[in-house]
Short mmCIF file of C-alpha atoms in Angstrom, two decimals:
data_model
loop_
_atom_site.label_atom_id
_atom_site.label_comp_id
_atom_site.label_asym_id
_atom_site.label_seq_id
_atom_site.Cartn_x
_atom_site.Cartn_y
_atom_site.Cartn_z
CA UNK A 1 7.28 9.47 5.49
CA UNK A 2 5.65 7.30 8.17
CA UNK A 3 3.35 4.24 7.64
CA UNK A 4 0.47 6.58 9.43
CA UNK A 5 0.38 8.71 6.06
CA UNK A 6 0.98 5.49 3.81
CA UNK A 7 -0.61 3.41 4.65
CA UNK A 8 -3.63 4.46 7.27
CA UNK A 9 -6.04 2.48 9.39
CA UNK A 10 -8.79 2.81 7.29
CA UNK A 11 -10.60 4.78 4.40
CA UNK A 12 -13.47 6.27 4.13
CA UNK A 13 -15.34 6.66 0.40
CA UNK A 14 -17.79 8.50 -0.93
CA UNK A 15 -21.20 7.61 -2.06
CA UNK A 16 -20.39 9.42 -5.26
CA UNK A 17 -21.20 7.91 -9.11
CA UNK A 18 -18.87 8.33 -11.72
CA UNK A 19 -21.13 10.80 -13.86
CA UNK A 20 -20.99 8.38 -16.64
CA UNK A 21 -20.96 4.46 -16.89
CA UNK A 22 -22.17 1.30 -15.01
CA UNK A 23 -19.09 0.66 -12.78
CA UNK A 24 -20.10 -0.93 -10.31
CA UNK A 25 -16.92 1.15 -8.05
CA UNK A 26 -18.42 4.37 -9.04
CA UNK A 27 -19.61 4.26 -5.21
CA UNK A 28 -15.65 4.89 -5.05
CA UNK A 29 -14.88 7.74 -6.73
CA UNK A 30 -13.69 9.18 -3.58
CA UNK A 31 -11.72 8.41 -0.82
CA UNK A 32 -11.01 9.93 2.49
CA UNK A 33 -7.87 8.43 5.09
CA UNK A 34 -9.39 10.69 8.62
CA UNK A 35 -7.05 8.45 10.75
CA UNK A 36 -4.75 11.86 8.80
CA UNK A 37 -6.92 13.98 8.66
CA UNK A 38 -5.52 16.82 11.42
CA UNK A 39 -9.17 18.05 12.83
CA UNK A 40 -7.52 20.87 13.82
CA UNK A 41 -7.71 21.89 9.83
CA UNK A 42 -11.22 21.36 9.12
CA UNK A 43 -14.64 22.86 10.25
CA UNK A 44 -16.33 21.37 12.93
CA UNK A 45 -18.90 19.25 11.15
CA UNK A 46 -16.14 18.01 8.57
CA UNK A 47 -14.36 17.02 12.91
CA UNK A 48 -17.40 14.82 13.75
CA UNK A 49 -18.04 13.08 11.19
CA UNK A 50 -15.06 12.30 10.61
CA UNK A 51 -15.70 12.00 14.31
CA UNK A 52 -18.26 9.32 13.42
CA UNK A 53 -16.02 7.48 10.91
CA UNK A 54 -13.58 6.54 13.94
CA UNK A 55 -16.36 5.72 16.54
CA UNK A 56 -17.39 3.00 13.94
CA UNK A 57 -13.95 2.16 12.73
CA UNK A 58 -13.26 0.82 16.39
CA UNK A 59 -16.40 -0.81 16.38
CA UNK A 60 -14.91 -2.96 13.41
CA UNK A 61 -11.81 -3.17 13.16
CA UNK A 62 -10.62 -4.83 10.80
CA UNK A 63 -12.61 -2.94 7.85
CA UNK A 64 -10.03 -0.99 5.88
CA UNK A 65 -12.16 0.04 4.14
CA UNK A 66 -15.64 2.59 5.48
CA UNK A 67 -18.51 4.43 3.43
CA UNK A 68 -20.61 6.78 4.10
CA UNK A 69 -23.64 4.48 3.91
CA UNK A 70 -22.48 2.71 6.47
CA UNK A 71 -21.72 5.17 8.65
CA UNK A 72 -25.78 6.97 8.48
CA UNK A 73 -26.60 2.79 9.41
CA UNK A 74 -24.41 3.36 11.99
CA UNK A 75 -25.27 6.02 13.81
CA UNK A 76 -29.62 4.75 12.61
CA UNK A 77 -28.54 1.79 15.08
CA UNK A 78 -27.67 3.75 17.84
CA UNK A 79 -31.26 5.93 17.97
CA UNK A 80 -29.58 9.44 15.36
CA UNK A 81 -28.70 10.72 12.64
CA UNK A 82 -27.15 13.27 10.28
CA UNK A 83 -29.80 15.66 11.29
CA UNK A 84 -29.20 15.19 15.24
CA UNK A 85 -25.37 15.54 15.32
CA UNK A 86 -25.43 19.04 13.34
CA UNK A 87 -24.37 17.85 10.60
CA UNK A 88 -26.30 18.44 7.68
CA UNK A 89 -27.38 22.06 7.62
CA UNK A 90 -29.87 21.93 5.62
CA UNK A 91 -31.97 19.47 7.39
CA UNK A 92 -31.29 21.76 10.56
CA UNK A 93 -32.17 25.10 8.48
CA UNK A 94 -35.35 23.23 7.69
CA UNK A 95 -36.42 23.12 11.01
CA UNK A 96 -35.23 26.08 12.47
CA UNK A 97 -37.75 27.77 9.40
CA UNK A 98 -40.26 25.73 10.71
CA UNK A 99 -40.13 27.17 14.45
CA UNK A 100 -39.18 30.89 12.85
CA UNK A 101 -42.62 29.78 10.95
CA UNK A 102 -45.26 29.38 14.24
CA UNK A 103 -42.78 31.64 16.45
CA UNK A 104 -41.94 34.84 14.08
CA UNK A 105 -38.21 34.76 15.20
CA UNK A 106 -35.45 32.80 16.22
CA UNK A 107 -34.77 32.94 19.52
CA UNK A 108 -34.77 29.39 20.53
CA UNK A 109 -34.36 27.91 23.37
CA UNK A 110 -31.20 25.47 23.85
CA UNK A 111 -33.50 22.81 24.85
CA UNK A 112 -36.17 23.06 22.27
CA UNK A 113 -37.82 20.55 19.57
CA UNK A 114 -39.16 20.12 17.48
CA UNK A 115 -41.15 16.83 15.82
CA UNK A 116 -38.21 15.28 17.87
CA UNK A 117 -35.46 17.33 16.78
CA UNK A 118 -33.10 19.06 18.80
CA UNK A 119 -33.86 22.75 17.09
CA UNK A 120 -33.07 24.51 19.79
CA UNK A 121 -29.08 22.51 19.69
CA UNK A 122 -28.62 22.67 16.30
CA UNK A 123 -29.67 26.99 16.93
CA UNK A 124 -26.96 27.41 19.69
CA UNK A 125 -24.18 25.70 17.62
CA UNK A 126 -25.30 28.63 14.87
CA UNK A 127 -24.82 31.27 17.12
CA UNK A 128 -21.00 29.05 18.37
CA UNK A 129 -20.53 28.54 14.39
CA UNK A 130 -17.48 30.54 12.56
CA UNK A 131 -17.34 28.94 9.58
CA UNK A 132 -20.83 29.64 8.38
CA UNK A 133 -20.99 30.33 4.42
CA UNK A 134 -22.73 33.90 4.06
CA UNK A 135 -25.29 32.18 1.67
CA UNK A 136 -25.97 30.11 5.62
CA UNK A 137 -26.00 33.95 7.74
CA UNK A 138 -28.31 35.02 4.68
CA UNK A 139 -30.56 32.48 4.78
CA UNK A 140 -30.03 33.23 8.69
CA UNK A 141 -31.20 36.40 8.18
CA UNK A 142 -33.39 36.79 6.63
CA UNK A 143 -35.74 34.82 9.36
CA UNK A 144 -34.60 36.91 12.35
CA UNK A 145 -30.91 39.89 11.56
CA UNK A 146 -31.18 39.07 15.90
CA UNK A 147 -30.40 35.58 15.82
CA UNK A 148 -27.13 35.95 16.85
CA UNK A 149 -28.59 37.07 20.31
CA UNK A 150 -28.65 34.93 23.30
CA UNK A 151 -32.36 33.46 22.93
CA UNK A 152 -32.91 34.68 26.51
CA UNK A 153 -31.90 38.40 25.65
CA UNK A 154 -33.51 38.42 21.85
CA UNK A 155 -36.92 37.70 23.08
CA UNK A 156 -36.51 40.04 26.68
CA UNK A 157 -35.39 42.73 23.54
CA UNK A 158 -38.82 42.16 21.74
CA UNK A 159 -40.48 42.38 24.74
CA UNK A 160 -39.28 46.09 25.16
CA UNK A 161 -39.81 46.57 21.89
CA UNK A 162 -43.29 45.18 21.79
CA UNK A 163 -43.69 47.67 24.92
CA UNK A 164 -41.80 50.64 22.94
CA UNK A 165 -44.43 49.69 20.42
CA UNK A 166 -47.83 50.69 22.15
CA UNK A 167 -46.00 53.91 24.35
CA UNK A 168 -43.19 52.79 26.93
CA UNK A 169 -41.00 54.45 27.50
CA UNK A 170 -36.94 54.07 28.69
CA UNK A 171 -37.20 56.66 30.95
CA UNK A 172 -39.42 55.37 33.95
CA UNK A 173 -39.50 54.09 37.36
CA UNK A 174 -37.66 50.19 36.95
CA UNK A 175 -40.73 48.60 39.01
CA UNK A 176 -42.44 49.03 35.71
CA UNK A 177 -44.90 47.03 33.93
CA UNK A 178 -45.03 46.24 30.69
CA UNK A 179 -47.98 46.84 28.43
CA UNK A 180 -50.53 45.11 26.19
CA UNK A 181 -50.15 41.86 26.46
CA UNK A 182 -47.28 40.96 28.41
CA UNK A 183 -48.40 42.65 31.59
CA UNK A 184 -46.08 41.11 33.00
CA UNK A 185 -42.51 42.16 31.16
CA UNK A 186 -40.76 44.61 33.47
CA UNK A 187 -38.51 46.83 31.31
CA UNK A 188 -37.32 49.39 33.40
CA UNK A 189 -35.38 46.27 35.01
CA UNK A 190 -34.75 44.53 32.37
CA UNK A 191 -33.15 48.79 30.84
CA UNK A 192 -31.09 48.46 34.55
CA UNK A 193 -29.10 45.24 34.10
CA UNK A 194 -28.23 45.81 30.71
CA UNK A 195 -26.95 48.76 31.63
CA UNK A 196 -24.39 46.80 34.87
CA UNK A 197 -23.98 44.67 31.95
CA UNK A 198 -22.44 47.20 29.65
CA UNK A 199 -20.57 49.40 32.45
CA UNK A 200 -19.17 45.62 33.03
CA UNK A 201 -18.18 45.70 29.30
CA UNK A 202 -20.10 41.95 29.34
CA UNK A 203 -22.78 43.69 26.05
CA UNK A 204 -22.31 42.88 22.68
CA UNK A 205 -21.21 44.93 20.62
CA UNK A 206 -25.05 44.34 18.30
CA UNK A 207 -26.62 44.79 21.90
CA UNK A 208 -24.91 47.53 22.90
CA UNK A 209 -26.11 48.46 18.69
CA UNK A 210 -29.27 48.16 19.00
CA UNK A 211 -29.85 49.66 23.51
CA UNK A 212 -28.01 53.30 21.33
CA UNK A 213 -30.36 52.66 18.67
CA UNK A 214 -33.03 53.02 19.98
CA UNK A 215 -31.75 55.97 23.12
CA UNK A 216 -30.98 57.49 19.73
CA UNK A 217 -34.78 56.75 18.16
CA UNK A 218 -35.99 57.84 21.52
CA UNK A 219 -34.06 60.87 21.61
CA UNK A 220 -35.64 62.04 17.75
CA UNK A 221 -38.91 61.59 18.94
CA UNK A 222 -38.67 63.61 21.79
CA UNK A 223 -36.17 65.94 21.15
#
């Protein structure tokens, strides 16, 4: 076995207390060796935490034992925190929930911020994530079942639903305008773009299903 495994460059200790007792070492309940953990074998959030640990240790090469609290303080000194890096899922979700309360959806632009928190970037990471837990997916679904859609498409689809709700139709001239409170919407133009994207195989399964459902509903109404 190589020295890299037997004697890693440094250890990362979690601040986990022992169930009982007053041992001064209770914060060393669990320790990892980031240098020997294959990053492709862990989730993206964990890989990011390990990357922060590597960056910290590179600035402090004599440290053989690094506490997780050290990383938190180091990030703060660099104008960042775990939430901004996306590794604090519940923290990011709280901001997404606040955005939903204000706007009624999670079609958040990637550059959007809420109280200086990059909630748009956090939401973009959730759309691309492949390792969300069932509980995390359920929490996002409760807020917005369309959260996996790209924000621009999500918002345009919602505008189409609003247009149909006030008497608009799927058929008609491409240059027709929206109704009600959204006269600048061009439903015909948007639908033509979707037809083209479908032909070119650029729509996701979810987008195709949503558009097909609208067509079936219209046929039922008129049929």
